N, C-alpha and C. Protein backbone atom coordinates (compact mmCIF):
# COMPACT_ATOMS: atom_id res chain seq x y z
N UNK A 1 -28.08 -61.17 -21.06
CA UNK A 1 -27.73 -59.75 -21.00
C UNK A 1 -26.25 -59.60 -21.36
N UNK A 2 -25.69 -58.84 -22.18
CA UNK A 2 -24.65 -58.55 -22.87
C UNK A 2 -23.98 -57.63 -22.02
N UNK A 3 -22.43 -58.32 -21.70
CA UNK A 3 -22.00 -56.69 -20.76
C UNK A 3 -21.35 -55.31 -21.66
N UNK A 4 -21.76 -54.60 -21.76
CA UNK A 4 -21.37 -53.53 -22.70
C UNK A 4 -19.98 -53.09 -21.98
N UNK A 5 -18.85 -52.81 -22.83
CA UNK A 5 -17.83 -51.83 -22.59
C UNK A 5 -18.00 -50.29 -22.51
N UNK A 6 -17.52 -50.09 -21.49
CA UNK A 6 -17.13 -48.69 -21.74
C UNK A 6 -16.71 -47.81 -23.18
N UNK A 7 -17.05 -46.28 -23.09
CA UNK A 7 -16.29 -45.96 -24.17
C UNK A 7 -14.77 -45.06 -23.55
N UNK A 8 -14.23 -45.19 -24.94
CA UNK A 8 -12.65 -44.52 -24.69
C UNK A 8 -13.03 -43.48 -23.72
N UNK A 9 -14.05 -42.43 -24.45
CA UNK A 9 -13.46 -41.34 -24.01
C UNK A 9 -14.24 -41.45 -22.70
N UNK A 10 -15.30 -42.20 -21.80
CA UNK A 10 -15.66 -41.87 -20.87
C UNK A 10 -14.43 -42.54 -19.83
N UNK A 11 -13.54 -44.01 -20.39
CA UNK A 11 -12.43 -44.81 -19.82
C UNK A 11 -10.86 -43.61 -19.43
N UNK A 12 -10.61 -42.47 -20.72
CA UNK A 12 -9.61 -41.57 -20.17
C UNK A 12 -10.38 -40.98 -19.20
N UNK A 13 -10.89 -40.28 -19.36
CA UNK A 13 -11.86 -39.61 -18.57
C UNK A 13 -11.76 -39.90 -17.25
N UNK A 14 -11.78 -41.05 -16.73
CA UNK A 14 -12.06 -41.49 -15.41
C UNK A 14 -10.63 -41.48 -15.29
N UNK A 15 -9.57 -42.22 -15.79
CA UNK A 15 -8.30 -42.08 -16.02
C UNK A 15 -7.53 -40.48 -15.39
N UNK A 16 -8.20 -39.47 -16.11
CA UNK A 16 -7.51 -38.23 -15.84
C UNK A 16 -7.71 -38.07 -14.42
N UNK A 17 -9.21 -38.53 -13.83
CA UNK A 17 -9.61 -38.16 -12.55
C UNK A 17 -9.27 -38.55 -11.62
N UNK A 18 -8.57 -40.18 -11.75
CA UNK A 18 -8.30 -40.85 -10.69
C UNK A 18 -6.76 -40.41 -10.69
N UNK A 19 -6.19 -39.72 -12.15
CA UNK A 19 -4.63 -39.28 -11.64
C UNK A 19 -4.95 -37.60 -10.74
N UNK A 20 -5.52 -37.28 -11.26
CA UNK A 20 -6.00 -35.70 -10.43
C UNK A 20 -6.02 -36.28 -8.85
N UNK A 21 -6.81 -37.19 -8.89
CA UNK A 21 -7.04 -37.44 -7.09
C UNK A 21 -6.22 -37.90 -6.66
N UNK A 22 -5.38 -38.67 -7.00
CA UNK A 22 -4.23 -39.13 -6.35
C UNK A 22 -3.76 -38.24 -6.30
N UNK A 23 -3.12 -37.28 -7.27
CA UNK A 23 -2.24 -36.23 -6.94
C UNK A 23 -2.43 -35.36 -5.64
N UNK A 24 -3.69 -34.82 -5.73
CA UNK A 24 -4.46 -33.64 -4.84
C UNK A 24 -3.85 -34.94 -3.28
N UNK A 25 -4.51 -36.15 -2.81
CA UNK A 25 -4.15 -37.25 -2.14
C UNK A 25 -2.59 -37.03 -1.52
N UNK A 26 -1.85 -37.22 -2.62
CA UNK A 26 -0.34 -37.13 -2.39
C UNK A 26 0.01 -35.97 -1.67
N UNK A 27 -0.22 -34.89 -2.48
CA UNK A 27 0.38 -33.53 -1.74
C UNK A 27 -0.31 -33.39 -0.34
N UNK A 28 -1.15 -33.50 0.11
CA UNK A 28 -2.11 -33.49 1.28
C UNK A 28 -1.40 -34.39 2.13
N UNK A 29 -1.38 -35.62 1.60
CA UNK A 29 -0.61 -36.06 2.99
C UNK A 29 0.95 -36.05 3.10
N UNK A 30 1.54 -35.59 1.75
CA UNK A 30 3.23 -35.83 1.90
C UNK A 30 3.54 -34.13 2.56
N UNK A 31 2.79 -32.92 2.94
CA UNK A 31 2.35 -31.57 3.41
C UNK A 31 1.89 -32.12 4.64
N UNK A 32 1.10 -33.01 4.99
CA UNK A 32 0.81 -33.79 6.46
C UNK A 32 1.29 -34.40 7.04
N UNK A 33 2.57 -34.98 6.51
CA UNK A 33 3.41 -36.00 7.10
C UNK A 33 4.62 -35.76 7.04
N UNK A 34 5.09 -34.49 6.22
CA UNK A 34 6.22 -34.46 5.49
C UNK A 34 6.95 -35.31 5.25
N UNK A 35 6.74 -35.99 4.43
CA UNK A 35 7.17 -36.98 3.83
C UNK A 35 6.88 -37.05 2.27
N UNK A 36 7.96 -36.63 1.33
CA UNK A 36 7.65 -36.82 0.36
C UNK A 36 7.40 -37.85 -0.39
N UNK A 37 7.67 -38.85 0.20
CA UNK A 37 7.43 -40.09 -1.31
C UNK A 37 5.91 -40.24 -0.64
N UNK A 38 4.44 -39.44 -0.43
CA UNK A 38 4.13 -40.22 -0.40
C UNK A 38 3.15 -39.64 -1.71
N UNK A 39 3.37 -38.71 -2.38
CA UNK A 39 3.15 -38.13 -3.18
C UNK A 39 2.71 -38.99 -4.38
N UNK A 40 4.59 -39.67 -4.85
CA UNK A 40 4.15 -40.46 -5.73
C UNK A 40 3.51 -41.91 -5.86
N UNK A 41 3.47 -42.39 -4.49
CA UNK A 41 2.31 -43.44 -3.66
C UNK A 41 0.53 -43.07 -4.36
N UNK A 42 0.70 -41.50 -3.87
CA UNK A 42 -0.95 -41.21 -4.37
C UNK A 42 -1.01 -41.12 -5.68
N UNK A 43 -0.01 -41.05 -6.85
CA UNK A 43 -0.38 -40.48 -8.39
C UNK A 43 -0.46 -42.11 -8.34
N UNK A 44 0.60 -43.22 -8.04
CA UNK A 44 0.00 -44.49 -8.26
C UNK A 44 -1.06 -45.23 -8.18
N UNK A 45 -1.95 -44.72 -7.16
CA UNK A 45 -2.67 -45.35 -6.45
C UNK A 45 -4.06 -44.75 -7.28
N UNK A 46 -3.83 -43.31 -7.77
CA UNK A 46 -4.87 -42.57 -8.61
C UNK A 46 -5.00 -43.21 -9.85
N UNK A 47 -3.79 -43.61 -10.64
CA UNK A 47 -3.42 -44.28 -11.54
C UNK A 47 -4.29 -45.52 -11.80
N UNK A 48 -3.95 -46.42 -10.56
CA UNK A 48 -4.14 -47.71 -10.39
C UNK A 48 -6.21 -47.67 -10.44
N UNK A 49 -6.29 -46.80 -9.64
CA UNK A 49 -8.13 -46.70 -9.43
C UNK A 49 -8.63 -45.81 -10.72
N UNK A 50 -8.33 -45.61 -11.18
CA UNK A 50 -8.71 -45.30 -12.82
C UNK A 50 -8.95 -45.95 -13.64
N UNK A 51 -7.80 -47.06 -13.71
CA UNK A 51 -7.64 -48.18 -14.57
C UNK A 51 -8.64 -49.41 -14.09
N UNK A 52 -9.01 -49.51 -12.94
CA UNK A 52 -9.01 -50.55 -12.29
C UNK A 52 -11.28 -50.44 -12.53
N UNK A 53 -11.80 -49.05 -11.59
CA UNK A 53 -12.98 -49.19 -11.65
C UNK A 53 -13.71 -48.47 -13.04
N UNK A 54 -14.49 -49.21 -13.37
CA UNK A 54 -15.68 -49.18 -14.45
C UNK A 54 -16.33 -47.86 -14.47
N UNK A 55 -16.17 -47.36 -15.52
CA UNK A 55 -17.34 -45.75 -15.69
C UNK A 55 -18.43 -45.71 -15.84
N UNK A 56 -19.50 -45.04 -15.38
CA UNK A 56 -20.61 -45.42 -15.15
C UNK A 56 -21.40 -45.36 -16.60
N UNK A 57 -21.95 -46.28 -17.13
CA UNK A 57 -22.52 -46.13 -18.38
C UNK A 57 -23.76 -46.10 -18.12
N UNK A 58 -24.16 -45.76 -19.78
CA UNK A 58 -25.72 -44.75 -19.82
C UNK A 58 -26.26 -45.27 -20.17
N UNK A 59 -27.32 -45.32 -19.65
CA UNK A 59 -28.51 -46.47 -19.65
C UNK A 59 -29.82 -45.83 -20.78
């Protein structure tokens, strides 16, 4: 069984979403904690889980 790659555009895609959630993430808790850095903690971390998990491909 051959592991197929992802495509680009479904790979930004997930990309844009995991920076969206981090962001939405950040402000929520750096507004909960007041604490601003933790803001840019969550665009990293959105960043990082974008890059990191696999998009679901179509079977």
């Amino acid at each position: 069984m051959a592991e197929q790659t992802p495509a680009r555009n479904a790979r930004r895609n997930q990309l844009i979403v995991g920076l969206i959630v981090g962001v939405l993430v950040g402000v929520g808790v750096s507004l909960w904690t007041s604490f601003w850095l933790w803001l840019p903690a969550g665009i990293v971390v959105g960043i990082v889980t974008g890059l990191l998990m696999r998009p679901p491909s179509k079977d």
